[in-house]
Amino acid sequence: GSGAMQQVYELVQKVASSDATVLIRGESGTGKELIAQAIHQLSKRHEQPFIAVNCAALPETLLESELFGHEKGAFTGADRQKPGRFELAGAGSLFLDEIGDMSPATQVKMLRVLQAREIMRVGGTETIAVQARTIAATNRNLEEAVKKSAFREDLYYRINVFPIQLPPLRDRREDIPDLVAHFLKAQNLDAHAIDPSVMSLLTAYSWPGNVRELENLIERAVIMSGGQIITPADLPPHLRGAAPAGPLASGGEDFPTLDDMEKNMIQKALLRAHGNKTVAAQLLGITRRQLYSKMERWGGPAR
């Protein structure tokens, strides 16, 4: 692996044995939850639960009841008492993903939890001791958010005790072959089931969606290749466009037009999808409507 990731793993090793609150920082798709899980697995809490909550995925009212639980009748539809994720985590680890998206009201409550180590269920009156360790993650620039008063400064200092910065994939391209091998194995394929020219395309690309984008891309390429060796034709067009001009461009052979390639890809996808256009569109990463308009342009591709 890369030196950048080596440093990350050293920090993970160091902090795992402590109870310090960890803040994992990095762009979307860099694998922040995997690092949180690694910290949990290496800690003395590893036999206890690891509970994850995505703070961006839930509206404020729901997030509070998810985190802290609620009493029966606390709000419309609260027909029974429900323990929150802090309680469910017990003496394990609670992973708060996208903590930068937490509303100001929830931030206040969160601060109280970290200071007093106790929670109160929504609509409740008694306090419940919190034993879980908090691991947070964000893809936001929290310093900017604090300046703009979108994130509480006191909470920022509470969670930023031990920051771990995850590098984006474009800064650790040397890891790409290992990651590709790992994702191919997950699809029950040999690490060599990929054309070397594909590997050079993958290492040349900038990966705005990071490791997650790479994983999705490999899954899709495996489907496109039908479990055969993955070739550049199995990659999405924007990646083939990132190609350094190879022998194809300079050689004497006919260079296929983009239209030909597109037609070919669509035919491949329709074959793979047994003619199901919805599935074919998904394989190609386009909408059904886009697929139809492309097919209409050529009066429908030959079957």
Coordinates of C-alpha atoms in Angstrom, one line a residue:
G1 CA 0.0 0.0 0.0
S2 CA 0.9 3.7 -0.2
G3 CA 2.9 5.6 2.3
A4 CA -0.2 7.8 2.9
M5 CA -2.3 4.8 3.9
Q6 CA 0.6 3.4 5.9
Q7 CA 0.4 6.6 8.1
V8 CA -3.4 6.1 8.4
Y9 CA -3.0 2.5 9.6
E10 CA -0.3 3.6 12.1
L11 CA -2.7 6.2 13.6
V12 CA -5.5 3.6 13.7
Q13 CA -3.2 1.2 15.6
K14 CA -2.3 4.0 18.0
V15 CA -5.8 5.3 18.8
A16 CA -7.6 1.9 18.8
S17 CA -6.6 1.0 22.3
S18 CA -7.7 4.3 23.8
D19 CA -11.2 5.7 24.4
A20 CA -10.5 8.9 22.6
T21 CA -13.1 10.3 20.3
V22 CA -11.8 9.9 16.7
L23 CA -12.7 12.1 13.8
I24 CA -12.1 10.5 10.4
R25 CA -11.9 13.1 7.6
G26 CA -11.8 12.7 3.9
E27 CA -13.8 13.1 0.7
S28 CA -16.9 11.1 0.0
G29 CA -16.1 7.5 -1.0
T30 CA -12.6 7.3 0.7
G31 CA -13.7 4.4 3.0
K32 CA -14.2 6.3 6.3
E33 CA -16.5 3.7 7.7
L34 CA -14.0 0.9 7.0
I35 CA -11.4 2.9 9.1
A36 CA -14.0 3.3 11.9
Q37 CA -14.6 -0.5 11.8
A38 CA -10.8 -1.1 11.9
I39 CA -10.5 1.1 15.0
H40 CA -13.4 -0.9 16.6
Q41 CA -11.9 -4.3 15.7
L42 CA -8.5 -3.4 17.1
S43 CA -10.0 -2.0 20.3
K44 CA -10.8 -3.8 23.5
R45 CA -14.5 -3.2 22.6
H46 CA -14.3 -5.5 19.5
E47 CA -16.7 -8.0 21.0
Q48 CA -19.3 -5.3 21.6
P49 CA -21.5 -3.8 18.9
F50 CA -20.4 -1.5 16.2
I51 CA -23.4 0.8 15.4
A52 CA -23.4 3.2 12.5
V53 CA -25.6 6.2 11.9
N54 CA -25.6 8.5 8.9
C55 CA -26.4 12.0 10.1
A56 CA -27.0 13.3 6.6
A57 CA -29.6 10.6 5.7
L58 CA -32.2 11.5 8.3
P59 CA -34.2 14.6 9.0
E60 CA -33.5 16.3 12.4
T61 CA -36.4 14.9 14.3
L62 CA -35.8 11.4 13.2
L63 CA -32.0 11.6 13.8
E64 CA -32.6 12.6 17.4
S65 CA -34.9 9.7 18.1
E66 CA -32.5 7.4 16.2
L67 CA -29.5 8.5 18.3
F68 CA -31.1 9.0 21.7
G69 CA -34.3 6.8 21.5
H70 CA -37.7 7.9 22.5
E71 CA -40.4 7.2 25.1
K72 CA -43.8 6.0 24.2
G73 CA -46.0 8.9 23.1
A74 CA -43.1 11.3 22.7
F75 CA -44.4 12.2 19.3
T76 CA -47.1 11.1 16.8
G77 CA -46.5 7.5 15.9
A78 CA -44.3 6.8 18.9
D79 CA -46.4 3.9 20.0
R80 CA -43.7 2.2 22.1
Q81 CA -40.5 3.0 23.8
K82 CA -37.5 2.7 21.6
P83 CA -33.8 2.6 22.6
G84 CA -31.5 4.8 20.5
R85 CA -28.3 3.9 18.8
F86 CA -26.3 5.1 21.8
E87 CA -28.0 2.5 24.0
L88 CA -27.8 -0.2 21.3
A89 CA -24.0 0.4 21.0
G90 CA -23.7 -0.5 24.7
A91 CA -20.0 -0.6 25.5
G92 CA -19.1 -0.9 21.8
S93 CA -18.5 1.9 19.3
L94 CA -21.0 4.4 17.8
F95 CA -20.0 5.6 14.3
L96 CA -21.5 9.0 13.4
D97 CA -21.1 9.4 9.6
E98 CA -21.4 12.8 8.0
I99 CA -21.4 14.6 11.4
G100 CA -20.9 17.9 9.6
D101 CA -24.5 17.6 8.4
M102 CA -26.0 17.5 11.9
S103 CA -28.5 20.2 12.6
P104 CA -27.5 22.9 15.2
A105 CA -30.2 21.6 17.7
T106 CA -28.8 18.0 17.5
Q107 CA -25.3 19.4 17.7
V108 CA -26.2 20.9 21.2
K109 CA -27.5 17.5 22.3
M110 CA -24.5 15.7 20.9
L111 CA -22.2 18.1 22.8
R112 CA -24.0 17.3 26.0
V113 CA -23.6 13.5 25.4
L114 CA -19.8 13.9 24.9
Q115 CA -19.4 16.1 28.0
A116 CA -21.7 14.4 30.5
R117 CA -21.5 10.9 29.0
E118 CA -25.3 10.5 29.3
I119 CA -28.4 10.8 27.2
M120 CA -32.1 11.4 27.6
R121 CA -34.6 9.7 25.4
V122 CA -36.8 12.1 23.4
G123 CA -39.8 12.7 25.6
G124 CA -38.0 11.2 28.5
T125 CA -37.1 12.5 32.0
E126 CA -34.3 10.3 33.3
T127 CA -30.8 10.2 32.1
I128 CA -29.1 7.0 30.8
A129 CA -25.3 6.6 31.1
V130 CA -23.4 6.3 27.8
Q131 CA -20.7 3.7 27.6
A132 CA -20.0 3.6 23.9
R133 CA -17.0 5.2 22.3
T134 CA -17.8 7.8 19.6
I135 CA -16.1 7.7 16.2
A136 CA -17.2 10.5 13.8
A137 CA -16.6 11.1 10.2
T138 CA -17.1 14.0 7.8
N139 CA -16.4 15.0 4.2
R140 CA -17.0 18.7 5.0
N141 CA -14.5 21.3 5.9
L142 CA -15.5 21.7 9.5
E143 CA -13.2 24.7 10.1
E144 CA -15.1 26.6 7.3
A145 CA -18.4 25.4 8.8
V146 CA -17.4 26.7 12.3
K147 CA -16.4 30.1 10.7
K148 CA -19.8 30.3 9.1
S149 CA -21.5 29.2 12.4
A150 CA -22.9 26.1 10.6
F151 CA -21.0 23.9 13.1
R152 CA -20.6 24.6 16.8
E153 CA -17.0 25.4 17.7
D154 CA -17.3 23.6 21.1
L155 CA -18.5 20.4 19.5
Y156 CA -15.7 20.7 16.9
Y157 CA -13.1 20.7 19.6
R158 CA -14.8 17.8 21.3
I159 CA -14.8 15.5 18.3
N160 CA -11.5 16.7 16.7
V161 CA -9.5 15.2 19.5
F162 CA -7.8 12.7 17.3
P163 CA -8.3 13.5 13.6
I164 CA -7.4 10.9 10.9
Q165 CA -7.2 12.3 7.4
L166 CA -8.0 9.8 4.6
P167 CA -6.2 10.7 1.4
P168 CA -8.3 10.8 -1.8
L169 CA -7.6 7.9 -4.3
R170 CA -5.9 10.3 -6.8
D171 CA -3.2 10.9 -4.2
R172 CA -2.5 7.2 -3.7
R173 CA -2.7 5.8 -7.2
E174 CA -0.1 3.1 -6.3
D175 CA -2.9 1.4 -4.3
I176 CA -5.2 1.1 -7.3
P177 CA -3.8 -2.4 -8.5
D178 CA -4.3 -3.8 -5.0
L179 CA -7.8 -2.4 -4.7
V180 CA -8.7 -3.7 -8.1
A181 CA -7.4 -7.2 -7.2
H182 CA -9.5 -7.0 -4.0
F183 CA -12.7 -6.0 -5.8
L184 CA -12.2 -8.7 -8.5
K185 CA -11.8 -11.3 -5.7
A186 CA -15.0 -10.1 -4.2
Q187 CA -16.6 -10.9 -7.6
N188 CA -14.9 -14.4 -7.5
L189 CA -12.5 -13.4 -10.2
D190 CA -8.8 -13.8 -10.4
A191 CA -6.7 -10.7 -9.9
H192 CA -5.3 -11.1 -13.5
A193 CA -8.8 -11.0 -15.1
I194 CA -8.0 -7.6 -16.3
D195 CA -6.2 -6.3 -19.4
P196 CA -3.0 -4.3 -18.6
S197 CA -4.2 -1.5 -20.8
V198 CA -7.3 -1.2 -18.5
M199 CA -5.0 -0.9 -15.5
S200 CA -3.1 2.0 -17.1
L201 CA -6.5 3.7 -17.7
L202 CA -7.5 3.2 -14.1
T203 CA -4.3 4.6 -12.8
A204 CA -4.5 7.6 -15.1
Y205 CA -8.0 8.6 -14.0
S206 CA -8.7 11.2 -11.2
W207 CA -11.4 9.3 -9.3
P208 CA -13.7 12.1 -8.0
G209 CA -15.8 9.4 -6.2
N210 CA -12.7 7.7 -4.8
V211 CA -12.6 4.1 -3.7
R212 CA -16.3 3.7 -3.9
E213 CA -16.3 4.8 -7.5
L214 CA -13.5 2.3 -8.3
E215 CA -15.5 -0.5 -6.6
N216 CA -18.7 0.3 -8.5
L217 CA -16.7 0.5 -11.7
I218 CA -15.1 -2.9 -11.3
E219 CA -18.5 -4.5 -10.5
R220 CA -19.9 -3.0 -13.6
A221 CA -16.9 -4.0 -15.8
V222 CA -17.2 -7.6 -14.6
I223 CA -20.9 -7.6 -15.7
M224 CA -20.0 -6.0 -19.1
S225 CA -17.2 -8.5 -19.7
G226 CA -19.4 -11.4 -18.9
G227 CA -16.8 -12.7 -16.4
Q228 CA -14.2 -12.8 -19.2
I229 CA -11.0 -10.7 -19.1
I230 CA -11.9 -7.0 -18.6
T231 CA -10.9 -4.9 -21.6
P232 CA -11.2 -1.1 -22.2
A233 CA -14.5 -1.7 -24.0
D234 CA -16.0 -2.8 -20.7
L235 CA -15.2 0.6 -19.1
P236 CA -17.5 3.6 -19.1
P237 CA -16.8 6.1 -22.0
H238 CA -15.5 8.9 -19.8
L239 CA -12.7 6.6 -18.6
R240 CA -11.7 5.4 -22.0
G241 CA -11.5 9.1 -22.9
A242 CA -8.9 9.5 -20.2
A243 CA -6.7 7.1 -22.2
P244 CA -3.2 8.2 -23.1
A245 CA -3.1 7.9 -26.9
G246 CA -2.0 4.3 -27.4
P247 CA -0.9 2.4 -30.5
L248 CA -4.5 2.3 -31.5
A249 CA -4.5 6.0 -32.3
S250 CA -1.3 6.0 -34.2
G251 CA -1.5 2.5 -35.8
G252 CA -2.9 2.0 -39.3
E253 CA -6.1 0.2 -38.2
D254 CA -9.5 1.8 -38.4
F255 CA -10.3 3.7 -35.3
P256 CA -13.9 3.1 -34.3
T257 CA -16.0 6.3 -34.0
L258 CA -17.6 7.1 -30.7
D259 CA -21.0 6.3 -32.3
D260 CA -19.8 2.8 -33.3
M261 CA -18.5 2.2 -29.8
E262 CA -21.7 3.4 -28.2
K263 CA -23.8 1.3 -30.5
N264 CA -21.5 -1.7 -29.7
M265 CA -21.8 -1.0 -25.9
I266 CA -25.6 -0.8 -26.1
Q267 CA -25.8 -4.0 -28.1
K268 CA -23.6 -5.7 -25.5
A269 CA -25.7 -4.4 -22.7
L270 CA -29.0 -5.5 -24.3
L271 CA -27.6 -8.9 -24.9
R272 CA -26.4 -9.2 -21.3
A273 CA -29.7 -7.9 -20.1
H274 CA -31.6 -10.4 -22.3
G275 CA -33.3 -7.5 -24.0
N276 CA -34.5 -5.8 -20.8
K277 CA -34.0 -2.1 -21.5
T278 CA -34.2 -1.1 -17.8
V279 CA -31.4 -3.4 -16.9
A280 CA -29.4 -2.5 -20.0
A281 CA -29.7 1.2 -19.1
Q282 CA -28.5 0.4 -15.5
L283 CA -25.5 -1.5 -16.9
L284 CA -24.6 1.5 -19.0
G285 CA -25.1 3.9 -16.2
I286 CA -27.7 5.9 -18.2
T287 CA -31.4 6.5 -17.7
R288 CA -34.0 4.4 -19.6
R289 CA -35.0 7.5 -21.5
Q290 CA -31.4 8.2 -22.6
L291 CA -31.2 4.6 -23.8
Y292 CA -34.4 4.9 -25.9
S293 CA -33.3 8.2 -27.5
K294 CA -30.0 6.7 -28.4
M295 CA -31.7 3.6 -29.9
E296 CA -34.1 5.8 -31.8
R297 CA -31.2 7.7 -33.3
W298 CA -30.1 4.6 -35.2
G299 CA -33.6 3.3 -35.7
G300 CA -33.0 0.8 -32.9
P301 CA -29.8 -1.3 -32.7
A302 CA -29.6 -4.5 -34.6
R303 CA -30.4 -7.4 -32.3

